[in-house]
mmCIF file of C-alpha atoms and ligand atoms in Angstrom:
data_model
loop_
_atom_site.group_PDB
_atom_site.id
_atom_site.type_symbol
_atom_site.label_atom_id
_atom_site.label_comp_id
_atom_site.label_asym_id
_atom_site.label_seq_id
_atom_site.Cartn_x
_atom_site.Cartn_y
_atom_site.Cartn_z
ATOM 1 C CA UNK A 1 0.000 0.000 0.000
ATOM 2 C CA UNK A 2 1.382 3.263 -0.912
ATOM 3 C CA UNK A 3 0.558 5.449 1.696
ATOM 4 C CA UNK A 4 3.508 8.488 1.009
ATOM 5 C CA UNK A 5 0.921 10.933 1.968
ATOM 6 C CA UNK A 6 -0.922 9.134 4.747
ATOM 7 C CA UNK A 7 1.311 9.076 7.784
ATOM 8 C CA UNK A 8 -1.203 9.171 11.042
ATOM 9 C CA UNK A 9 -4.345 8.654 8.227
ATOM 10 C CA UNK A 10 -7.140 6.775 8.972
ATOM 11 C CA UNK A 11 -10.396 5.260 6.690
ATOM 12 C CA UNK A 12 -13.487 3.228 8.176
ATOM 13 C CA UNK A 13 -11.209 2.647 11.396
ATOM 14 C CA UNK A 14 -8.086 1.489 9.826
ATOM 15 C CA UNK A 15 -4.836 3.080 9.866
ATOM 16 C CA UNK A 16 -3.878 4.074 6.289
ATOM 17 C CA UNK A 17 -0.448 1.816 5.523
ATOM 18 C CA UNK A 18 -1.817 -1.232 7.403
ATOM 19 C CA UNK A 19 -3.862 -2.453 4.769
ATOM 20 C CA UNK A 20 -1.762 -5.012 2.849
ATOM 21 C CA UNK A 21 1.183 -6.941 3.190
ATOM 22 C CA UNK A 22 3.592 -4.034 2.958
ATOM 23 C CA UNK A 23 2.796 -0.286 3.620
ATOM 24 C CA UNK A 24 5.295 2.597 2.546
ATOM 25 C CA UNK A 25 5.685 6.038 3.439
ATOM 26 C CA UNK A 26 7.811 8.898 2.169
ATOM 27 C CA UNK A 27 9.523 11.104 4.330
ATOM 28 C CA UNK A 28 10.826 13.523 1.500
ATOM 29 C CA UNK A 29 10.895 17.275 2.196
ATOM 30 C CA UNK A 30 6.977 18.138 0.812
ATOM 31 C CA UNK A 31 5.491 15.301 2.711
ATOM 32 C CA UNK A 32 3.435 15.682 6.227
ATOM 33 C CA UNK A 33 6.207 13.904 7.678
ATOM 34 C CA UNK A 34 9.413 15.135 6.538
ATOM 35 C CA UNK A 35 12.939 13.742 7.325
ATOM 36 C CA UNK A 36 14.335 15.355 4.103
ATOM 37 C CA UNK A 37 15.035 12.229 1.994
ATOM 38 C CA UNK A 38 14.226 8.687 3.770
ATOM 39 C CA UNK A 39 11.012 6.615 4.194
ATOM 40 C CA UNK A 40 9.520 3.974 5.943
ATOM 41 C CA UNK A 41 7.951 0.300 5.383
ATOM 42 C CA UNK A 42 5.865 -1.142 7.438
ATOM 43 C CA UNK A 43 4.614 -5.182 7.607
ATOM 44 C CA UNK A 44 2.820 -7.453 10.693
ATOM 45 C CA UNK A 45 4.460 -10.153 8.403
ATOM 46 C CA UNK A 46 7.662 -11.310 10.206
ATOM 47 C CA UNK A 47 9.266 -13.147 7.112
ATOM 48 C CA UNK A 48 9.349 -9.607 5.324
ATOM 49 C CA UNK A 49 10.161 -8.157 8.042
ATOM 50 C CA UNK A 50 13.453 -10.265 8.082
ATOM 51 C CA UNK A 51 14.049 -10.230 4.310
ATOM 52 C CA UNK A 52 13.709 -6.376 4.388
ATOM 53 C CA UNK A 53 15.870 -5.620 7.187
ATOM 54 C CA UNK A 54 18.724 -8.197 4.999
ATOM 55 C CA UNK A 55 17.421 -5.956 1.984
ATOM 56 C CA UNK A 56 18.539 -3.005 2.875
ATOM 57 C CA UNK A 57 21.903 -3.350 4.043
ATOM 58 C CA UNK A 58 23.698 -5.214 1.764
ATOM 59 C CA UNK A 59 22.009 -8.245 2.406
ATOM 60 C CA UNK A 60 24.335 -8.900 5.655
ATOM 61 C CA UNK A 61 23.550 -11.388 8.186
ATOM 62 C CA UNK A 62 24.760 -8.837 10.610
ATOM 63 C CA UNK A 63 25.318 -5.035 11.431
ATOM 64 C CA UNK A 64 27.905 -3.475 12.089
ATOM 65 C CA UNK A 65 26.495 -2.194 15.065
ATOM 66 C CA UNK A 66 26.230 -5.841 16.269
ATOM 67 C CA UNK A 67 30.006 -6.568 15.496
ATOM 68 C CA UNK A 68 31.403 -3.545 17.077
ATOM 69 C CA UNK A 69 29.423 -4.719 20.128
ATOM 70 C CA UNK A 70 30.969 -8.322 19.879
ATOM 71 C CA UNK A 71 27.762 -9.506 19.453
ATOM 72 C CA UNK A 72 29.006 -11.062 15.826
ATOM 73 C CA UNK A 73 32.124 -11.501 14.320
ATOM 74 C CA UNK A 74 31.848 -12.191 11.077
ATOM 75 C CA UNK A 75 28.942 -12.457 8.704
ATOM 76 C CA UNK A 76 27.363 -14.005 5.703
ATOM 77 C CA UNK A 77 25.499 -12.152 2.747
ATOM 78 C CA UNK A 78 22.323 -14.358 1.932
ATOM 79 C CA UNK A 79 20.629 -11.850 -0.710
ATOM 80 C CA UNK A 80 21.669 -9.283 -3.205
ATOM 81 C CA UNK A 81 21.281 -6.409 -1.234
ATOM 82 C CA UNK A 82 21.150 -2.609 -1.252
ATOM 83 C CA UNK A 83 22.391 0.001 0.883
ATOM 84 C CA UNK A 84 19.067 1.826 2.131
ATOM 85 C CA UNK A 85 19.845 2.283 5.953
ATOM 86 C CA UNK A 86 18.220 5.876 7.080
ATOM 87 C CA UNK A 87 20.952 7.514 9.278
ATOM 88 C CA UNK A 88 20.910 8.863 12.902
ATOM 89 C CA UNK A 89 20.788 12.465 12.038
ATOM 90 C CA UNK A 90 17.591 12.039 9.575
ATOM 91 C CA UNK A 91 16.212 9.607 12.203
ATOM 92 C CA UNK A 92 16.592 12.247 15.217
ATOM 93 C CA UNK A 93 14.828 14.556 12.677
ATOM 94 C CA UNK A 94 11.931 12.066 12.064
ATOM 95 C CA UNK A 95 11.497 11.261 15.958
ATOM 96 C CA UNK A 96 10.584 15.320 16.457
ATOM 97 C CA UNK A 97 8.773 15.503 12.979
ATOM 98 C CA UNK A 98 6.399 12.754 14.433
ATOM 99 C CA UNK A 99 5.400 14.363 17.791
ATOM 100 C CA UNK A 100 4.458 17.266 15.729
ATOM 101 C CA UNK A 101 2.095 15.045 13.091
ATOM 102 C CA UNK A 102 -0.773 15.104 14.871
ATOM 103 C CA UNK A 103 -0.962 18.775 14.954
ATOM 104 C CA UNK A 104 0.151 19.211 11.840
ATOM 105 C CA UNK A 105 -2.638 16.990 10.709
ATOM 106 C CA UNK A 106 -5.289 18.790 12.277
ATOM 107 C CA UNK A 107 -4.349 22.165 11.335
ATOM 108 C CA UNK A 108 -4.240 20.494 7.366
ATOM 109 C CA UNK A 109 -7.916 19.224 7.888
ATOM 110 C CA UNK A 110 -9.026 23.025 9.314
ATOM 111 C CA UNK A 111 -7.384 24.532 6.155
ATOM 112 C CA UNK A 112 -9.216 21.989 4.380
ATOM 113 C CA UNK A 113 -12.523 22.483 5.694
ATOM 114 C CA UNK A 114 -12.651 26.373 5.387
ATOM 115 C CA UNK A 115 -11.480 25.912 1.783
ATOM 116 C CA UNK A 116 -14.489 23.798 1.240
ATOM 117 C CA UNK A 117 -17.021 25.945 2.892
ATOM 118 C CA UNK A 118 -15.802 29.385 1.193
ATOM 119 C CA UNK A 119 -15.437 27.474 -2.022
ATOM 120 C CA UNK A 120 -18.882 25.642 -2.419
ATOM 121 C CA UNK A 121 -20.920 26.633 -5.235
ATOM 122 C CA UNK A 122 -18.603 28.034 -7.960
ATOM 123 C CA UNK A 123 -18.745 25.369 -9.975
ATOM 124 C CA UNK A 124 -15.317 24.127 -8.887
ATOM 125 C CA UNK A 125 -15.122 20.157 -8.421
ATOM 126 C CA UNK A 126 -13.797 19.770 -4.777
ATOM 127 C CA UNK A 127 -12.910 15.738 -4.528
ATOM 128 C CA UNK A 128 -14.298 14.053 -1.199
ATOM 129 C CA UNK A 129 -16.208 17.052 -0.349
ATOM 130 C CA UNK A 130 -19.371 14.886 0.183
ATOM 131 C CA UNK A 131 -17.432 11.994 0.776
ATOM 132 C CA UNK A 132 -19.867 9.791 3.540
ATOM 133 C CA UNK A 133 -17.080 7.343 4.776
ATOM 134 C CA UNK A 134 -15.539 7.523 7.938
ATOM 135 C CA UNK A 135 -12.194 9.339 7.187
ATOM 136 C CA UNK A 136 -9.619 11.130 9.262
ATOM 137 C CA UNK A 137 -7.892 12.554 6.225
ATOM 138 C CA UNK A 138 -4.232 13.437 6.152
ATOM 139 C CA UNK A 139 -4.743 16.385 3.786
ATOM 140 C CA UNK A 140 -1.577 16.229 2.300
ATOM 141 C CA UNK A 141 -2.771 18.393 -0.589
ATOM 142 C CA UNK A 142 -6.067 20.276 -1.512
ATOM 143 C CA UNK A 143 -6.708 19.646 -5.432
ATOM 144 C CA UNK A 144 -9.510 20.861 -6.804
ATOM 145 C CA UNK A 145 -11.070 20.943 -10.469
ATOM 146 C CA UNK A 146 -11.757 24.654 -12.109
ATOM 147 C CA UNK A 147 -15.213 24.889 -14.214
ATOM 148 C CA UNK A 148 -15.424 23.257 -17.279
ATOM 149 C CA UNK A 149 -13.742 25.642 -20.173
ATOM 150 C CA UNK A 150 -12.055 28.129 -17.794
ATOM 151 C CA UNK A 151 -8.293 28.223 -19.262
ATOM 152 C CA UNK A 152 -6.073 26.804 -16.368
ATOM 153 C CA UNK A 153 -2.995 28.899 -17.582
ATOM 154 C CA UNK A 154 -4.642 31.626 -17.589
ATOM 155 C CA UNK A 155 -5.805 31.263 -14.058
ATOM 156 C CA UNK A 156 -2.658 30.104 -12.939
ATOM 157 C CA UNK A 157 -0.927 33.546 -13.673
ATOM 158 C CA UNK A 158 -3.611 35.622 -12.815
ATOM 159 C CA UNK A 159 -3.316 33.499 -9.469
ATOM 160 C CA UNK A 160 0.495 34.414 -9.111
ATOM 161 C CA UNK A 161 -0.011 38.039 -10.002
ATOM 162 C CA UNK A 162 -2.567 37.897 -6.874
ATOM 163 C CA UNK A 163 0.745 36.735 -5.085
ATOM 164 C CA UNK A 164 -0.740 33.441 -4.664
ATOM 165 C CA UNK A 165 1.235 30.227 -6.098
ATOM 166 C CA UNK A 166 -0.917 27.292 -6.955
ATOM 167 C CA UNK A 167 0.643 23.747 -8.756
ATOM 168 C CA UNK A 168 -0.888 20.764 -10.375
ATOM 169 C CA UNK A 169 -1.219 17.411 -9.045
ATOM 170 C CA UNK A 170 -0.617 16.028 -11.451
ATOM 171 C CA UNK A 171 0.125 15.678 -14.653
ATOM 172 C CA UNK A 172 -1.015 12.332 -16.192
ATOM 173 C CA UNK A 173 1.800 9.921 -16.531
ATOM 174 C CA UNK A 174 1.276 8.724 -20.259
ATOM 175 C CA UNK A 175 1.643 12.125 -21.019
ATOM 176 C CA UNK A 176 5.217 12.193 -19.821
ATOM 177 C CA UNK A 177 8.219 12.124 -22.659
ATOM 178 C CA UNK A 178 9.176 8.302 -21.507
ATOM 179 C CA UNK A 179 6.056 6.822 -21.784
ATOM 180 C CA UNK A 180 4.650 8.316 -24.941
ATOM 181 C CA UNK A 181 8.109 6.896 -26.687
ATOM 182 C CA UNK A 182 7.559 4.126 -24.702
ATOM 183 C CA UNK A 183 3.596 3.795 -25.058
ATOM 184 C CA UNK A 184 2.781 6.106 -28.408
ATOM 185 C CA UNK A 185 -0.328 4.595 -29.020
ATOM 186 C CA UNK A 186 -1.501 4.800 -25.405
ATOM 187 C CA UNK A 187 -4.485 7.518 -24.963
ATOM 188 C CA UNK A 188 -6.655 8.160 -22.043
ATOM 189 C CA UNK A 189 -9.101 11.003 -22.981
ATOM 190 C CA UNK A 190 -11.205 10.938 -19.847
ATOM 191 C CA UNK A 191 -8.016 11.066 -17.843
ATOM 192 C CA UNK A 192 -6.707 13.754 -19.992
ATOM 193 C CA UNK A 193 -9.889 16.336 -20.003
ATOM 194 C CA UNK A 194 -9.775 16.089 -15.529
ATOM 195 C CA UNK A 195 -5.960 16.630 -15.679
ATOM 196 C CA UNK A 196 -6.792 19.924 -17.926
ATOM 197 C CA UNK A 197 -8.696 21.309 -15.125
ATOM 198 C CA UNK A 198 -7.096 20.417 -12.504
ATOM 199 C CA UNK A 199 -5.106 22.753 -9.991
ATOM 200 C CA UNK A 200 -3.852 22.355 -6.392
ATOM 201 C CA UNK A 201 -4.243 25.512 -3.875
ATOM 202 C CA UNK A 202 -1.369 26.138 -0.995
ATOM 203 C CA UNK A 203 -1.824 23.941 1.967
ATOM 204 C CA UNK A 204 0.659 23.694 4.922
ATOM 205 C CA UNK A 205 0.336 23.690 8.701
ATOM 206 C CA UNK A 206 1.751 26.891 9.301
ATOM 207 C CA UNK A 207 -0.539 28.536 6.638
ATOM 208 C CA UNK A 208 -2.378 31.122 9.217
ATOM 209 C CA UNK A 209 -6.081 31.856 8.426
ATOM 210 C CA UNK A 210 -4.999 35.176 7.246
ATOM 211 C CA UNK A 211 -3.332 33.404 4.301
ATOM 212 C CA UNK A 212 -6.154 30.706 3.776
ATOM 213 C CA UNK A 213 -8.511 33.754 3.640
ATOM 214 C CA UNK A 214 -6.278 35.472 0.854
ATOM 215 C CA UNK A 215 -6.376 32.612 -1.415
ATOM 216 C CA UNK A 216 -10.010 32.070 -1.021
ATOM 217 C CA UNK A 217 -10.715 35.335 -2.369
ATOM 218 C CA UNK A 218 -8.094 35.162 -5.134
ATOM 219 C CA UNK A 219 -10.023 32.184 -6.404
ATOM 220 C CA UNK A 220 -13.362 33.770 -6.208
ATOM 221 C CA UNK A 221 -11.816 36.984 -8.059
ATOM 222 C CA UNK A 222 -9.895 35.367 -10.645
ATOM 223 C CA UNK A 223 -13.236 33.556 -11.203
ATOM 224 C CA UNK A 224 -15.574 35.883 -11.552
ATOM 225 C CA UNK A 225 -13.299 38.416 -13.208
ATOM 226 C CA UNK A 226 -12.572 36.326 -15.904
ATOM 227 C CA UNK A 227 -15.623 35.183 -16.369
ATOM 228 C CA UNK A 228 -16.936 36.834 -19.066
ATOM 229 C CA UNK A 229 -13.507 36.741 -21.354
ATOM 230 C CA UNK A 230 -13.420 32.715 -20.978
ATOM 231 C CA UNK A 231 -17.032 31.939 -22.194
HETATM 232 C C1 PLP B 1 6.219 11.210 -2.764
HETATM 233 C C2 PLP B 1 5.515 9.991 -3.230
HETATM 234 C C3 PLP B 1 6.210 8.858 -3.606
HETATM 235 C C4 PLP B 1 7.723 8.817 -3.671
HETATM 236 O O1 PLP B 1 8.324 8.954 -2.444
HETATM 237 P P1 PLP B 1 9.911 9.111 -2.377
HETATM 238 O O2 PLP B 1 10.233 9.199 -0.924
HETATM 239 O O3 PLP B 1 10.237 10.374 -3.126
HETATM 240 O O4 PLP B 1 10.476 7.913 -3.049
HETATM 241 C C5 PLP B 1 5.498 7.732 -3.966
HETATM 242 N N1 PLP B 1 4.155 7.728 -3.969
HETATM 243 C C6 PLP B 1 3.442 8.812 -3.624
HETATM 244 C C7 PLP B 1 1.943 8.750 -3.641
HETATM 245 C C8 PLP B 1 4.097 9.978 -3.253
HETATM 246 O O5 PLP B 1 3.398 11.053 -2.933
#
């Protein structure tokens, strides 16, 4: 289960990550949980467990740690391995980023929620708005869809003139230069005409209400304003 942007996530009273054999999370800098670079997986399968921790350190039988500590003395390297041991510093980092998750979360899920309310009823497509299920959303991101035929460039710069910056999540993959050479007969219209309109507002737990407030009404302006000249 990829779960990069679920850290402390929960659906119908499971813990996002937990809901397969192997759940993985991404601790790069833009994620709720950030350790810089690094990342975590998690199993309740013990023989993973085991081949993992042999995975990612060169497929030794023992650490150095363990050596040092005269615990082992020599070793034995049972699988082709890698060399994907986070380090102490990024660790430290993680320990303090996770006390502060919680908060974090709760403060993305507030941002969330007054986006939602202020942007109801523009004709904007707002995904799990009206979602019913029992979700404690990480919020890593708030997407949204603009109106059908409003030029997303367009309202992209007039967005950064209002000194807000906005981004796209994302674009679709067959669209990328390796898989069109790769894939050249591939095409996905439906997936294509949501991508068009898509674009993703600021979100980020120390984004003050101030700030929420000024992109709300940059949206709503660059709407309306432009109304007229996109129909
Ligand atoms: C960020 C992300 C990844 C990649 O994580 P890395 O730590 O950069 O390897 C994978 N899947 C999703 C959904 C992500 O958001």
């Amino acid at each position: 289960e990829d779960a990069a942007h679920d850290p402390g996530a929960g659906l119908d009273g499971r813990t996002l990550g937990a809901g397969g054999d192997l759940g993985c999370f991404s601790f790069f800098s833009n994620k709720n949980l950030a350790t810089g670079e690094g990342g975590m997986l998690v199993t309740g399968r013990d023989d993973l467990a085991e081949k993992l921790r042999l995975l990612r350190s060169h497929g030794m039988t023992s650490l150095t740690w363990d050596r040092h500590q005269g615990h082992a003395y020599s070793y034995d390297v049972t699988e082709l391995g890698y060399n994907y041991r986070i380090d102490e510093l990024h660790s430290a980092l993680g320990l303090a980023q996770l006390a502060k998750l919680p908060a974090g979360n709760a403060r993305r899920r507030a941002i969330t929620r007054r986006y939602w309310q202020a942007l109801d009823g523009l004709g904007l497509g707002l995904p799990f708005r009206h979602d019913e299920r029992e979700a404690e959303s990480a919020c890593h991101l708030f997407p949204m869809l603009l109106p059908e035929g409003v030029d997303r460039q367009a309202f992209i710069e007039r967005m950064r003139a209002a000194g807000v910056q906005t981004s796209i999540h994302y674009p679709p993959v067959h669209t990328f230069s390796y898989y069109r050479h790769r894939y050249p007969r591939v095409s996905l219209p439906v997936t294509e005409a949501v991508a068009a309109r898509q674009v993703t507002l600021p979100l980020y737990p120390g984004m003050d209400d101030q700030a929420v407030d000024l992109v709300i009404s940059s949206v709503k302006h660059v709407l309306k304003s432009e109304k007229t000249s996109w129909n």
